[in-house]
mmCIF file of C-alpha atoms in Angstrom:
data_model
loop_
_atom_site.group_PDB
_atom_site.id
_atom_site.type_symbol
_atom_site.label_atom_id
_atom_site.label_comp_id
_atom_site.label_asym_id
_atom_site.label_seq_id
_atom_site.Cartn_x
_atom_site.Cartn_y
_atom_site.Cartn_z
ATOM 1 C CA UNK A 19 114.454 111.513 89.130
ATOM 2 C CA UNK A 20 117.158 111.664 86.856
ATOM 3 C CA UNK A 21 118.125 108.004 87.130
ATOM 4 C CA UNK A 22 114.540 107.494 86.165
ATOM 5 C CA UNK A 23 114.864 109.777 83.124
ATOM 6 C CA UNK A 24 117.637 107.869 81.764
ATOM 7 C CA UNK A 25 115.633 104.501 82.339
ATOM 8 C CA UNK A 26 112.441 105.427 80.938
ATOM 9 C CA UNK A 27 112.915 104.101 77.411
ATOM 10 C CA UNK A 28 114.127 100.712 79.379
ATOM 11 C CA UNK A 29 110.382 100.629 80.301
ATOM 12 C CA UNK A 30 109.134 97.090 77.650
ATOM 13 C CA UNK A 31 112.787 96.571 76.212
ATOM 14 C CA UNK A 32 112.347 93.413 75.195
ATOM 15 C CA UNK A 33 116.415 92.288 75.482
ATOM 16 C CA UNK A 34 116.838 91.790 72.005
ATOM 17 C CA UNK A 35 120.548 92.897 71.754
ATOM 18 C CA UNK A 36 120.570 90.028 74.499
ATOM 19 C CA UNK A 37 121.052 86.618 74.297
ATOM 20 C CA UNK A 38 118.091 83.661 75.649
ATOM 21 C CA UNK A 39 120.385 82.905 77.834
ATOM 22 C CA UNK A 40 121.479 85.763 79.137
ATOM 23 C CA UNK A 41 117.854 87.144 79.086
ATOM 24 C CA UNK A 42 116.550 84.236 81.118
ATOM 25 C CA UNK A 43 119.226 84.190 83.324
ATOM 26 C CA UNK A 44 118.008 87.939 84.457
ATOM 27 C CA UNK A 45 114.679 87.644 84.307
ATOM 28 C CA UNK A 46 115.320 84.672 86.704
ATOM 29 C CA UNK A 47 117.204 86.605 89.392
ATOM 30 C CA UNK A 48 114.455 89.752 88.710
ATOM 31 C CA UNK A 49 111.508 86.989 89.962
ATOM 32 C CA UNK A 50 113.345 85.180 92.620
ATOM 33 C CA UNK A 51 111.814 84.280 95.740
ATOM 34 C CA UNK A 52 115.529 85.556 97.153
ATOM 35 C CA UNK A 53 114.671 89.498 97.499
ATOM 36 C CA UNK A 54 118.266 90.217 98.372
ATOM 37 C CA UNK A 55 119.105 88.622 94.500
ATOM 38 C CA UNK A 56 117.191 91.446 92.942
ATOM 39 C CA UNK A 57 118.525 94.248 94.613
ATOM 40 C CA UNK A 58 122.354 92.936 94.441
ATOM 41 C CA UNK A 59 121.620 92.388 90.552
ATOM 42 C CA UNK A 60 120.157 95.959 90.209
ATOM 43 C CA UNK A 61 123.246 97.266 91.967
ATOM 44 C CA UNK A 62 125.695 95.687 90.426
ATOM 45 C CA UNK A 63 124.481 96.266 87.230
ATOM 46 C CA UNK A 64 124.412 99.920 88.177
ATOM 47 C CA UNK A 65 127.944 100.395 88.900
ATOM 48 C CA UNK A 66 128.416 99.040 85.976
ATOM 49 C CA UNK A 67 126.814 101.445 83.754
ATOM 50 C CA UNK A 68 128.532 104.194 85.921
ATOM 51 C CA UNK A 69 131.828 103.440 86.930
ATOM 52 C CA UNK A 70 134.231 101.059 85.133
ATOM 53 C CA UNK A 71 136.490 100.960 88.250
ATOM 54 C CA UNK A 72 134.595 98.831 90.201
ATOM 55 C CA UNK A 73 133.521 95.354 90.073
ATOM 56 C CA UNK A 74 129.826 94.307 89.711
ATOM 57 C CA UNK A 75 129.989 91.617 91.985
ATOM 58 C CA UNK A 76 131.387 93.564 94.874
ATOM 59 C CA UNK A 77 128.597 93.741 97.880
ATOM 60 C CA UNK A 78 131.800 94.903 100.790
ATOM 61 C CA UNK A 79 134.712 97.313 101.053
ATOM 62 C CA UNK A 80 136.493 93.497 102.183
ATOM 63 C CA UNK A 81 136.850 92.732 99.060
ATOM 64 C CA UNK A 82 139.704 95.136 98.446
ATOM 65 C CA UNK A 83 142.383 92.863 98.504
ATOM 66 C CA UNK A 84 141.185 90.847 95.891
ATOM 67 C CA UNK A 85 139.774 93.163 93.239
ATOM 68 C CA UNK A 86 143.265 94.557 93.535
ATOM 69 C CA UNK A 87 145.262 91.875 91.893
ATOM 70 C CA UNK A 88 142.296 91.872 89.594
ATOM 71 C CA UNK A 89 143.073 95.619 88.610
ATOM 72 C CA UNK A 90 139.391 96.593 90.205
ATOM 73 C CA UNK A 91 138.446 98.505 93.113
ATOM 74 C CA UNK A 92 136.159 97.416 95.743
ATOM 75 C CA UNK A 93 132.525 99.752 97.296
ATOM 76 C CA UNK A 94 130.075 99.275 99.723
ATOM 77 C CA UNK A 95 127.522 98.154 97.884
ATOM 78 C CA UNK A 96 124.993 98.162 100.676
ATOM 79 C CA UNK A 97 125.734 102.331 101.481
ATOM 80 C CA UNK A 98 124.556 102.448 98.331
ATOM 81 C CA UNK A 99 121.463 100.486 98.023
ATOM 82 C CA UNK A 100 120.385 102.387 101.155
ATOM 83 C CA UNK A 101 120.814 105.437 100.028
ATOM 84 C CA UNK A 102 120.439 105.752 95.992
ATOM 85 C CA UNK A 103 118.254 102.419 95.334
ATOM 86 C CA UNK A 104 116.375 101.796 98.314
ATOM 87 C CA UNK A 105 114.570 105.811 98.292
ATOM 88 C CA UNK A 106 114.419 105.300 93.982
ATOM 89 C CA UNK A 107 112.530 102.154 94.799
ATOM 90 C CA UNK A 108 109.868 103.944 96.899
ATOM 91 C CA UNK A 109 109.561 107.244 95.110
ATOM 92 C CA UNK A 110 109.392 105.255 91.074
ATOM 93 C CA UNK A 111 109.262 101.623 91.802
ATOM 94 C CA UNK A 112 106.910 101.464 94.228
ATOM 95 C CA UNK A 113 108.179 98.469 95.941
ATOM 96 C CA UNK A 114 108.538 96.293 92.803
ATOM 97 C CA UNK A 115 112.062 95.128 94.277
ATOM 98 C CA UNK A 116 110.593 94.192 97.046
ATOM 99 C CA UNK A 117 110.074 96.964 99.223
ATOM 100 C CA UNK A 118 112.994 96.448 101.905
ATOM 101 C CA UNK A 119 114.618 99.380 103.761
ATOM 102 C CA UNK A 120 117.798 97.683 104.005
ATOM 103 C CA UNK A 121 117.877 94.799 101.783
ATOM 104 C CA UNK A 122 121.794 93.907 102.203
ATOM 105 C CA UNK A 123 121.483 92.956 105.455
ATOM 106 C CA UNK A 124 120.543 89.771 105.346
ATOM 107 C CA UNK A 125 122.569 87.057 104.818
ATOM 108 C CA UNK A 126 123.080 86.657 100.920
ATOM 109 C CA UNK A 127 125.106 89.840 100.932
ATOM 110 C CA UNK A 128 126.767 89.833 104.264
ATOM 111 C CA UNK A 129 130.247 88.579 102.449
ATOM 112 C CA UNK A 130 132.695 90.510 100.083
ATOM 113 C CA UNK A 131 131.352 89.347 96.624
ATOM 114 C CA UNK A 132 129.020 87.507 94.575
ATOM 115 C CA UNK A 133 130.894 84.092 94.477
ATOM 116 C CA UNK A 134 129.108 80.301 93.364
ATOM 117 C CA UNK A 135 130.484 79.151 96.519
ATOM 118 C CA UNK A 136 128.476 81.674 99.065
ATOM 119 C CA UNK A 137 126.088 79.805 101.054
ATOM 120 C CA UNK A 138 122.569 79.196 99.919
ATOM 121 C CA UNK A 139 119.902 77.259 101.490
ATOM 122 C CA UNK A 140 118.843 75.393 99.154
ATOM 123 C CA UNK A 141 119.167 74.110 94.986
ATOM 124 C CA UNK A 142 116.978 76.860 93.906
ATOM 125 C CA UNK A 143 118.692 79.312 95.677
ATOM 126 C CA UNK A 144 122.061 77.764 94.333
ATOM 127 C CA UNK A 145 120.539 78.488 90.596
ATOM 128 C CA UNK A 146 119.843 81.528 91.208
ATOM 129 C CA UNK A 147 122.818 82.425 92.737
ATOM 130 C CA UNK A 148 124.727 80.629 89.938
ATOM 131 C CA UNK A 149 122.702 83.043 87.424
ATOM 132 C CA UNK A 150 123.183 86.209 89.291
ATOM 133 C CA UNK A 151 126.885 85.764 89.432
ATOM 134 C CA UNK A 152 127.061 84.927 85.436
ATOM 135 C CA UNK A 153 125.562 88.458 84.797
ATOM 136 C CA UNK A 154 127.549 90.334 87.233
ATOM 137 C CA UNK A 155 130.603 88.477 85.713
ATOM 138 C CA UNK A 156 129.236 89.082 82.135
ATOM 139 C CA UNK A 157 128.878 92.623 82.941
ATOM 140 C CA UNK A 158 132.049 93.086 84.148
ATOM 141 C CA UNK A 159 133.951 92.476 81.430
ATOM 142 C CA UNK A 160 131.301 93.769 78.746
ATOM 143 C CA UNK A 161 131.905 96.917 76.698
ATOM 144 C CA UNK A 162 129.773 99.993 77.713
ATOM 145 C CA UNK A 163 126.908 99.396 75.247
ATOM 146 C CA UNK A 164 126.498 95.495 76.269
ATOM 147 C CA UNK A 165 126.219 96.862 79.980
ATOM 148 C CA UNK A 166 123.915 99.007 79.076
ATOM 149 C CA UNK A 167 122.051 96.633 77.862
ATOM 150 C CA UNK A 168 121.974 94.164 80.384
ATOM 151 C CA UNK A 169 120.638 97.041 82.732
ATOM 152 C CA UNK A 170 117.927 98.246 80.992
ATOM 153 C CA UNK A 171 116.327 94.488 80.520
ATOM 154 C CA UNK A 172 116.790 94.116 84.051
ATOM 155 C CA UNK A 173 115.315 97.643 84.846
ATOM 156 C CA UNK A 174 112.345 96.434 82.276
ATOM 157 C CA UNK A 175 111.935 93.650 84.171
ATOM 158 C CA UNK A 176 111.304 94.905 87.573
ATOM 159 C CA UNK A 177 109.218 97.413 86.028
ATOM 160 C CA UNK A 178 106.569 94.278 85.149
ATOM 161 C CA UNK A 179 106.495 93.270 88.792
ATOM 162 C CA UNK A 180 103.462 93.635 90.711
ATOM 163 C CA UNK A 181 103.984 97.129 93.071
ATOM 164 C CA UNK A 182 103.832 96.060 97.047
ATOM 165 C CA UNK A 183 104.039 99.688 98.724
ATOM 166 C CA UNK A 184 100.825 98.726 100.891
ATOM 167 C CA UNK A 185 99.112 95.772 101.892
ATOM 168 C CA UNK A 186 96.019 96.944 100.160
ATOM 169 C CA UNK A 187 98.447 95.895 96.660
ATOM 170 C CA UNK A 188 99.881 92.961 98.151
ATOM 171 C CA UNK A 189 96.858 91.202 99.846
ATOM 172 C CA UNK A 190 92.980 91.379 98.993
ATOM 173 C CA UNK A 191 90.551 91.177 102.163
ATOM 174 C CA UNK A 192 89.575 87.951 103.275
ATOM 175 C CA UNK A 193 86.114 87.883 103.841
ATOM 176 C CA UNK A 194 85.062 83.989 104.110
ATOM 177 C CA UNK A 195 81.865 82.759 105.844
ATOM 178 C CA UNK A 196 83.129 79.056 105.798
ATOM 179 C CA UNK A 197 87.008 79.693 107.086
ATOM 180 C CA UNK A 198 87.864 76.457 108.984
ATOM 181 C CA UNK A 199 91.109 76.499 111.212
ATOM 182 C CA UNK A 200 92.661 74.107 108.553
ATOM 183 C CA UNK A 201 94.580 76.937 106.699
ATOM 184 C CA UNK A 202 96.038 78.332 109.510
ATOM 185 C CA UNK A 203 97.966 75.698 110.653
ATOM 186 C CA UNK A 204 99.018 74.519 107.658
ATOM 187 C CA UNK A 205 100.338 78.371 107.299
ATOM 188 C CA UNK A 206 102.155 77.611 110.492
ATOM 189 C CA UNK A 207 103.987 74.792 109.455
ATOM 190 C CA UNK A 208 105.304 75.608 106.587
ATOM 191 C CA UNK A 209 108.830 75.553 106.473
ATOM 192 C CA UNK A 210 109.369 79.322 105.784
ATOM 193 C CA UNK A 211 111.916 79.827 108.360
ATOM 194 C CA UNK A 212 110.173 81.582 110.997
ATOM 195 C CA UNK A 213 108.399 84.114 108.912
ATOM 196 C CA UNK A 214 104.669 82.191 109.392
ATOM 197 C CA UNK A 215 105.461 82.099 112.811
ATOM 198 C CA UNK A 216 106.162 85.939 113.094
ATOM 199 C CA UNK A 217 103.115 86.813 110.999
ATOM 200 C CA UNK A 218 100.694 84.247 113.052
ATOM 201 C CA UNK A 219 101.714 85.355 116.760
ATOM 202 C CA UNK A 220 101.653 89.312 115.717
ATOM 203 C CA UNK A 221 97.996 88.150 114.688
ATOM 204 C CA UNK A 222 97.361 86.432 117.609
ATOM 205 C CA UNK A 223 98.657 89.553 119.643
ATOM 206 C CA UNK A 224 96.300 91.926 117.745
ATOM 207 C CA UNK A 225 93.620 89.871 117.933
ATOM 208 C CA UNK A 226 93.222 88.658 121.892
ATOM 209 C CA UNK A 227 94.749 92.090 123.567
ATOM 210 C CA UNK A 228 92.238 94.233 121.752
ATOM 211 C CA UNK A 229 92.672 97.698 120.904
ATOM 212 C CA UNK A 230 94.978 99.848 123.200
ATOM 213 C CA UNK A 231 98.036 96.820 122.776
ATOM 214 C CA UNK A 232 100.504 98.146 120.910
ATOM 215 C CA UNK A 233 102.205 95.500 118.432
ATOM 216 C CA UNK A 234 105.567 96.047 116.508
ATOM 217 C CA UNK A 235 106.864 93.732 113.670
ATOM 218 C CA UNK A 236 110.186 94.667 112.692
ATOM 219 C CA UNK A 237 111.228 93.627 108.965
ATOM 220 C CA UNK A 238 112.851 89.708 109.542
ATOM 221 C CA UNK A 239 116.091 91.136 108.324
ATOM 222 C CA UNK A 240 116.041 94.088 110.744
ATOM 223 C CA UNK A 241 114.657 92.650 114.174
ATOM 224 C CA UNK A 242 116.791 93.851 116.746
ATOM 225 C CA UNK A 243 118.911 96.635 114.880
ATOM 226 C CA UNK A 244 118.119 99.289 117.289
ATOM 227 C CA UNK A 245 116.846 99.583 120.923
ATOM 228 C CA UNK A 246 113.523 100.146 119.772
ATOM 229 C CA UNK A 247 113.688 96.724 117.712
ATOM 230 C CA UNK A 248 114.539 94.420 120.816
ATOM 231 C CA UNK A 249 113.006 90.987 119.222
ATOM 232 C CA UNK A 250 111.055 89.640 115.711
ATOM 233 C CA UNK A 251 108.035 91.452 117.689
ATOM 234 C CA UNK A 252 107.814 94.199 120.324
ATOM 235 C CA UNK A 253 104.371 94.192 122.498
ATOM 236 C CA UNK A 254 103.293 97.161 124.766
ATOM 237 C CA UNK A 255 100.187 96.077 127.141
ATOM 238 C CA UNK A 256 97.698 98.547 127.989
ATOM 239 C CA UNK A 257 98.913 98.359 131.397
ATOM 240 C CA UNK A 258 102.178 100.210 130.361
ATOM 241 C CA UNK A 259 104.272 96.574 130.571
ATOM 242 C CA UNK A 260 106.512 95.948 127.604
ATOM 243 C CA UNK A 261 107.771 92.532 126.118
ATOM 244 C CA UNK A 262 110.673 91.570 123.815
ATOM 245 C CA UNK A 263 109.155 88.720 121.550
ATOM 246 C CA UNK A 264 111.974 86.417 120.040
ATOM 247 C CA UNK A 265 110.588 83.532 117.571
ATOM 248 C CA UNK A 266 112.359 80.601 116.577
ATOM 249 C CA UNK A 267 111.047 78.106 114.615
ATOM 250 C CA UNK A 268 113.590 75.745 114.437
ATOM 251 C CA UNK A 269 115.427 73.639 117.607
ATOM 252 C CA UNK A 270 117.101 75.885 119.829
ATOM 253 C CA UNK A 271 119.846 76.022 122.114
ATOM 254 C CA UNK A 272 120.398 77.833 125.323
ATOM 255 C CA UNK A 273 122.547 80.045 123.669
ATOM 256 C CA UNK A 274 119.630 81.677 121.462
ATOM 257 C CA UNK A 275 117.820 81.957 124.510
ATOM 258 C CA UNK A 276 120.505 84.026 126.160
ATOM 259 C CA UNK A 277 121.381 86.080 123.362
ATOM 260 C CA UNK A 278 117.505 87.308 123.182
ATOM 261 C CA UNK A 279 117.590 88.127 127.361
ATOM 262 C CA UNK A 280 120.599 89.510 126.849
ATOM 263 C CA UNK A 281 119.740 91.514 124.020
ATOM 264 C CA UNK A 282 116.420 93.162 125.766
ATOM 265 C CA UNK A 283 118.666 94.188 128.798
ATOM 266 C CA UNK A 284 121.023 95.881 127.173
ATOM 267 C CA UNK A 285 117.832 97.955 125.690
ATOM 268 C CA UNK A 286 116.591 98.224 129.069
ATOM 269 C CA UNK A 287 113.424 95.890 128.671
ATOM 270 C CA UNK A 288 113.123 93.150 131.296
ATOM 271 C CA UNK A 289 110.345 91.180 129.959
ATOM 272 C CA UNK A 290 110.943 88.589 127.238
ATOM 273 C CA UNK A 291 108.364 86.215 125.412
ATOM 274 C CA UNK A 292 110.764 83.162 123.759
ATOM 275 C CA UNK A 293 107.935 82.068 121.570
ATOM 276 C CA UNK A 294 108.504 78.675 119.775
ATOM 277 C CA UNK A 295 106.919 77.703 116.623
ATOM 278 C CA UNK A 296 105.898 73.832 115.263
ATOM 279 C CA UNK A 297 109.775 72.981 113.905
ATOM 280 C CA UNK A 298 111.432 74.027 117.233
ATOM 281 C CA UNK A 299 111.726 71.587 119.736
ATOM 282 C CA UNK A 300 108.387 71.531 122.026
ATOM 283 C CA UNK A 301 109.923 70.408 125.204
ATOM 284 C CA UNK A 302 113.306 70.877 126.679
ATOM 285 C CA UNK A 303 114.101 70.184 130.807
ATOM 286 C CA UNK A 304 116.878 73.245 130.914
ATOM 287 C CA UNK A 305 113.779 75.697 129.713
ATOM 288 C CA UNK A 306 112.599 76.014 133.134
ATOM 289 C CA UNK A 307 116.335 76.575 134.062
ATOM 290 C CA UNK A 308 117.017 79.687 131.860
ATOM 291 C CA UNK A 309 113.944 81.188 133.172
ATOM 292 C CA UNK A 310 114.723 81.178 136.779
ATOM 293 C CA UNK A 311 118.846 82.265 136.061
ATOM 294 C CA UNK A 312 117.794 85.422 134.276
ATOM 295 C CA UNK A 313 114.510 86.141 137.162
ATOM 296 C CA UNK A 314 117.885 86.287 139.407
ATOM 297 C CA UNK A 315 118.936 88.752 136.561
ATOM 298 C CA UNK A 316 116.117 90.830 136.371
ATOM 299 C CA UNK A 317 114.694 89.725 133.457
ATOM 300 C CA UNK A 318 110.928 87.657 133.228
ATOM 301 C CA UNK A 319 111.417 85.286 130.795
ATOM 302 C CA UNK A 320 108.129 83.509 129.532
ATOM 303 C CA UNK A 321 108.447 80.126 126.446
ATOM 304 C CA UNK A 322 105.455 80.308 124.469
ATOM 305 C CA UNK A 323 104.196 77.727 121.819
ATOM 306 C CA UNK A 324 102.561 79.320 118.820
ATOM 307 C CA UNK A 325 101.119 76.257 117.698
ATOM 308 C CA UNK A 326 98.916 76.138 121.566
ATOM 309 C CA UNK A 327 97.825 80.051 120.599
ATOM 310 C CA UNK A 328 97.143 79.318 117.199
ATOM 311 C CA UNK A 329 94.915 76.630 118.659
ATOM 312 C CA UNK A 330 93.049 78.784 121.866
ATOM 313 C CA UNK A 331 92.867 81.434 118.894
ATOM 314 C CA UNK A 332 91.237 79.133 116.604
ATOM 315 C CA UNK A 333 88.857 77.700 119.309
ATOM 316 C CA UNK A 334 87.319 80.546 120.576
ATOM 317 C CA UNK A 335 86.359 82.342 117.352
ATOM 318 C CA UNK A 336 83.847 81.713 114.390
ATOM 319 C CA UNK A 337 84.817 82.450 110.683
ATOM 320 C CA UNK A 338 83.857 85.895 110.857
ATOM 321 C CA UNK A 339 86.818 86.350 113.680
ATOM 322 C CA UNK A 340 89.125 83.760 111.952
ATOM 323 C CA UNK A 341 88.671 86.501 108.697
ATOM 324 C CA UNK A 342 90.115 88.905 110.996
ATOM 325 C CA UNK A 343 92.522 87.021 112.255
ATOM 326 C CA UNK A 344 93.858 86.149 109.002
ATOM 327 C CA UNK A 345 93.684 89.697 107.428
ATOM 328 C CA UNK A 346 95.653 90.314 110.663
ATOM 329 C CA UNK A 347 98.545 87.769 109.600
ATOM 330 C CA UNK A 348 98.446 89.669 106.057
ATOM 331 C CA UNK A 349 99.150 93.169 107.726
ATOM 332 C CA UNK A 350 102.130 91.437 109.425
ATOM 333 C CA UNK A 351 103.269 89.760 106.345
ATOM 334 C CA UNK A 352 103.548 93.330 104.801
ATOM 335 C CA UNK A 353 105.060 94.646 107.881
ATOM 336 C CA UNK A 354 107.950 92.350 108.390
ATOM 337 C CA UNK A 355 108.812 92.683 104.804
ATOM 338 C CA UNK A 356 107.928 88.967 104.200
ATOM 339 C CA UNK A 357 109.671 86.933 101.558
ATOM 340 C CA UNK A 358 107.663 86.635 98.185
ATOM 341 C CA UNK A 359 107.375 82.410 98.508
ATOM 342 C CA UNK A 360 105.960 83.563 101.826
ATOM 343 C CA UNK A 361 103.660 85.959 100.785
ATOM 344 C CA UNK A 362 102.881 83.202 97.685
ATOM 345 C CA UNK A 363 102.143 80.662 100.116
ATOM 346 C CA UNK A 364 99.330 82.482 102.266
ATOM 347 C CA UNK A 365 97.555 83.408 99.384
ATOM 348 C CA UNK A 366 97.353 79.991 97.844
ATOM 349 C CA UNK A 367 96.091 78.989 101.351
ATOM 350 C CA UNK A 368 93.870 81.901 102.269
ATOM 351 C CA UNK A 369 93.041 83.682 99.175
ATOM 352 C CA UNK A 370 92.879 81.563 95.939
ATOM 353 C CA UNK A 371 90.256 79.616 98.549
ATOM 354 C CA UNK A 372 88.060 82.641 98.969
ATOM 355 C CA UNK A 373 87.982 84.032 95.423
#
């Protein structure tokens, strides 16, 4: 608790040793939809206030080469999100970051440093990026009271975020007696790459095996990371049988077919679902193909359209079962970690509807 100690008078510092700018630029990162931002900016910031050796915008030990010709040394900023922020975060924060076990995993912080060049996905993410790197930057060449500073309005700043240690915080029941399928589907096709197509079969799972089934959502950054996290979902059938559940929701190519048979086999499961969502392709001639090369292999390889169980789902039940069904997709939401413009979107679709 000590690092909390220290913080506790951050707790409503309103920034005003700060500039607007500066200010805005952190409570921007703090609040965007891009978890991974937060966490890297929370980091960062706390090396900074620590250790004047390394560089704030360091997120790999590959960036050695390069902090040394700037007179800095690189860390592994992700060892130590794990293990300092990440358990900090769950014991004081309550999941106000975000609630991820592993947050530098994904792809904003798989490279050596913060740079405006590193890949994002789309202009918002590019601003954010953009503003993220300016206080890393800013930090690293601040004085010790300026850094400081910047880390205390950014601790006060998660500290006003909503806590999401349970679903019971993030989600309110549905309970709707005029649900129509409408909001489902247009849950499903949002472009939230592949995360509404994760939470919507795990439903769909829960729903039509019954109880007995055992369904698995791994975090979307985290699917596959271990032999006991084969695909985006793991399914165990009363009957004993056990299925690696890959979703893609965007065209596909052989290749991601093969990886995901290739990846249950090497865990030693030899039944996999490839389950396809509404902005993959719906029909491809060399699907029937793959299946029968990897039956000669062993492996049972099914291709599944969500949108067709979304629609036998949505058929066969009244509003009363689609209420479960969606309080179902919020339980996977919270399970796989969703991203906040994910978790935003549901409950402008389910929620706001049914207040």
């Amino acid at each position: 608790m000590r690092l909390h100690d220290y913080l506790a008078s951050s707790i409503g510092y309103s920034g005003e040793d700060l500039s607007p700018e500066v200010r805005a630029d952190i409570s921007t990162v703090v609040n965007s939809v891009r978890k991974t931002y937060r966490y890297v900016l929370f980091v960062g910031l706390l090396v900074a206030v620590t250790d004047r050796r390394f560089h704030p915008r360091c997120l790999q030990m590959k960036a050695k080469t390069d902090l040394a010709a700037m007179d800095k040394e690189a860390f592994d900023a992700r060892s130590l999100c794990k293990n300092v922020v990440v358990p900090f975060e769950k014991l004081v924060l309550k999941g106000k970051m975000g609630g991820s076990g592993d947050p530098y995993v994904s792809n904003p912080a798989r490279l050596p440093m913060v740079e405006k060049d590193n890949d994002a996905k789309s202009a918002l993410d590019r601003d954010h990026l953009s503003r993220l790197y300016d206080v890393l930057e800013l930090a690293n060449g601040a004085d010790m009271a300026l850094r400081k500073n910047l880390f205390r309005y950014a601790y006060a700043q998660v500290w006003e975020r909503a806590a999401t240690e349970t679903s019971v915080a993030e989600f309110e029941t549905i309970a709707d007696d005029k649900l129509t399928s409408g909001p489902f589907f247009d849950f499903l096709e949002s472009h939230t790459q592949g995360a509404s197509s994760v939470a919507v079969l795990a439903a769909f799972f829960r729903r039509f095996y019954g109880k007995g089934t055992e369904v698995a959502v791994h975090p979307l950054t985290e699917s596959g990371m271990s032999s006991r996290e084969v695909g985006d979902i793991d399914l165990k059938l009363k009957d004993g049988r056990v299925f690696a559940v890959e979703v893609k929701d965007k065209p596909y190519k052989d290749i991601d077919v093969n990886h995901a048979c290739e990846k249950a086999l090497k865990a030693g499961v030899r039944r996999v679902v490839f389950a396809f969502g509404p902005q993959a392709e719906k029909s491809r001639p060399s699907d029937g193909v793959l299946a029968s090369f990897w039956l000669e292999k062993g492996v049972e390889l099914t291709f599944l359209s969500i949108s067709s169980s979304l629609a036998v789902a949505m058929a066969s039940s009244d509003a009363m079962l689609r209420c479960e069904m969606a309080n179902a997709i919020a339980d996977a939401l919270h399970e796989m970690n969703a991203p906040d413009d994910v978790k935003g979107r549901f409950r402008e679709l389910f929620q706001a509807r049914s207040a």
